[in-house]
C-alpha positions as a LaTeX table, in Angstrom:
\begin{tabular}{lrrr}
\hline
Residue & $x$ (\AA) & $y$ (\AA) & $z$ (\AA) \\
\hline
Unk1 & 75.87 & 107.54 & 134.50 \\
Unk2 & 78.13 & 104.63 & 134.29 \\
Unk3 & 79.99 & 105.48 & 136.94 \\
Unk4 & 77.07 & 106.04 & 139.52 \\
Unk5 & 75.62 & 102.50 & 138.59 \\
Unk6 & 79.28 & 100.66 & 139.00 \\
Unk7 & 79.32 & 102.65 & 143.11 \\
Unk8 & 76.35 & 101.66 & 143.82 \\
Unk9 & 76.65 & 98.39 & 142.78 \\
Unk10 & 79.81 & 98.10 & 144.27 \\
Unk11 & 78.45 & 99.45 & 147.68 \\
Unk12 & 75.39 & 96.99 & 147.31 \\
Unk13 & 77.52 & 93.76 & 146.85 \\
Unk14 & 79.82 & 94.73 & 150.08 \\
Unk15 & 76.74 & 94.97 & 152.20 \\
Unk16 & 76.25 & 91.60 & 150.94 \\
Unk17 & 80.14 & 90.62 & 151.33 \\
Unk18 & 79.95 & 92.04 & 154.84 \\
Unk19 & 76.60 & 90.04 & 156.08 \\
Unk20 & 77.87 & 86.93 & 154.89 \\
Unk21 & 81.06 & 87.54 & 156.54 \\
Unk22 & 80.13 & 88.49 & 159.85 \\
Unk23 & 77.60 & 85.91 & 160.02 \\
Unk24 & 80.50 & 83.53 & 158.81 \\
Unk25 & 82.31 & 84.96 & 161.83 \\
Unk26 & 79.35 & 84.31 & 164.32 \\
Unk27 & 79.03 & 80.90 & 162.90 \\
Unk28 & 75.36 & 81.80 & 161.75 \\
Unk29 & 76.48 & 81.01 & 158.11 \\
Unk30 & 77.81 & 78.21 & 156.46 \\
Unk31 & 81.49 & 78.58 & 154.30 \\
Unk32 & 80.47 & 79.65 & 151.45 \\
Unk33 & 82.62 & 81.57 & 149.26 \\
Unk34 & 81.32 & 84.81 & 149.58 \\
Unk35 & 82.22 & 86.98 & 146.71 \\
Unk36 & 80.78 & 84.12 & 144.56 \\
Unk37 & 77.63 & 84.10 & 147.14 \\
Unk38 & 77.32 & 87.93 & 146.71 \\
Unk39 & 77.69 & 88.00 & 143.10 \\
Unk40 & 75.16 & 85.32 & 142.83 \\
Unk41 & 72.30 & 86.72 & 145.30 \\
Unk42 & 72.87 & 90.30 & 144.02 \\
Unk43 & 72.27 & 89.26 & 140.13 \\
Unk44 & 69.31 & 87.19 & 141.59 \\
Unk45 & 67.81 & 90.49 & 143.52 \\
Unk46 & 68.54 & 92.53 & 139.85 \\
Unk47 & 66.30 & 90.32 & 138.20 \\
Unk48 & 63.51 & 89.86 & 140.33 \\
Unk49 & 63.54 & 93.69 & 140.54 \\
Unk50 & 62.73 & 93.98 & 136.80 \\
Unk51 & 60.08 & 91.70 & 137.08 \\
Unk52 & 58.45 & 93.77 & 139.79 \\
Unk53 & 59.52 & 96.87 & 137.52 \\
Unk54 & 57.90 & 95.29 & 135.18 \\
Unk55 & 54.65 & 94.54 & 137.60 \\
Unk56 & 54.81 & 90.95 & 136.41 \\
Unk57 & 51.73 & 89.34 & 137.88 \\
Unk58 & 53.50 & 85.91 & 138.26 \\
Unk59 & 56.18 & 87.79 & 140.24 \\
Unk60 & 54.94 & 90.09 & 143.15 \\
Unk61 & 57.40 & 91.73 & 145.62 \\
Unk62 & 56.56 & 89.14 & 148.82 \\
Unk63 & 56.86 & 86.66 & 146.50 \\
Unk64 & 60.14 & 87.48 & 145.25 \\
Unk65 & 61.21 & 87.97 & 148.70 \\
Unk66 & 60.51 & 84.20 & 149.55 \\
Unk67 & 62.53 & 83.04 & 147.04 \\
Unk68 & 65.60 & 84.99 & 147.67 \\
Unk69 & 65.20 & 84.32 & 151.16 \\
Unk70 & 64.51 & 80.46 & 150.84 \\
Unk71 & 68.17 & 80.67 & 148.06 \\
Unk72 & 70.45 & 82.54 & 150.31 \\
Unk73 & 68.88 & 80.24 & 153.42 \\
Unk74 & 69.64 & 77.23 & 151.06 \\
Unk75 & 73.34 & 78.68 & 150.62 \\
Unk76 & 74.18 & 79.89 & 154.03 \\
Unk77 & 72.88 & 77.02 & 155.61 \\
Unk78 & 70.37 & 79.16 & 158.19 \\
Unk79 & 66.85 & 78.08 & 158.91 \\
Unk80 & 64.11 & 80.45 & 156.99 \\
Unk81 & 60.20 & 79.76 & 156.43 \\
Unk82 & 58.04 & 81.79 & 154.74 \\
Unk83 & 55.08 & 82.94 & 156.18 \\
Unk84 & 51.49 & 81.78 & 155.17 \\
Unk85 & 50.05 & 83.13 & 152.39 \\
Unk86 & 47.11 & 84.44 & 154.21 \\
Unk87 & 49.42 & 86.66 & 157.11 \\
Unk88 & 51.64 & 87.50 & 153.74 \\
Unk89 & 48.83 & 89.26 & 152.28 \\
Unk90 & 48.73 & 93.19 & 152.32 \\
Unk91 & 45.70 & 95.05 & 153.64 \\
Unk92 & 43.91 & 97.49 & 151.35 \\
\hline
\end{tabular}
């Protein structure tokens, strides 16, 4: 089971890698060092996934999705807003 986990986090943080590379390349990003970017965004993503896991009510998935979006916007150096809470909200 080890083994699976380590691939697919292995394949996960070179998505990252790649992103932040080619939008270094495109000069969409700012230079950040990108193994430390991916390391940091992808153990930022694990643990708001527990919390959603976890169906913490302080922590619900558009929420977490603003704050990894307005941290790797912060760290790449691209403009990001989140949208209003009232379009953000899911119809029943």
């Amino acid at each position: 089971m080890g083994a699976v986990r380590e691939k697919s986090d292995e394949r996960w943080r070179e998505a990252i890698r790649s992103i932040v590379l080619a939008g270094q390349e495109d000069g969409e990003f700012a230079p950040v060092d990108a193994d430390d970017f991916t390391i940091m965004l992808s153990a930022l993503l694990d643990g708001l996934a527990i919390q959603i896991a976890l169906d913490d009510p302080a922590v619900p998935a558009q929420r977490t999705y603003d704050l990894a979006m307005r941290f790797a916007s912060g760290q790449l150096g691209f403009d990001w807003e989140a949208a209003p809470k009232r379009a953000r909200k899911r119809s029943s």
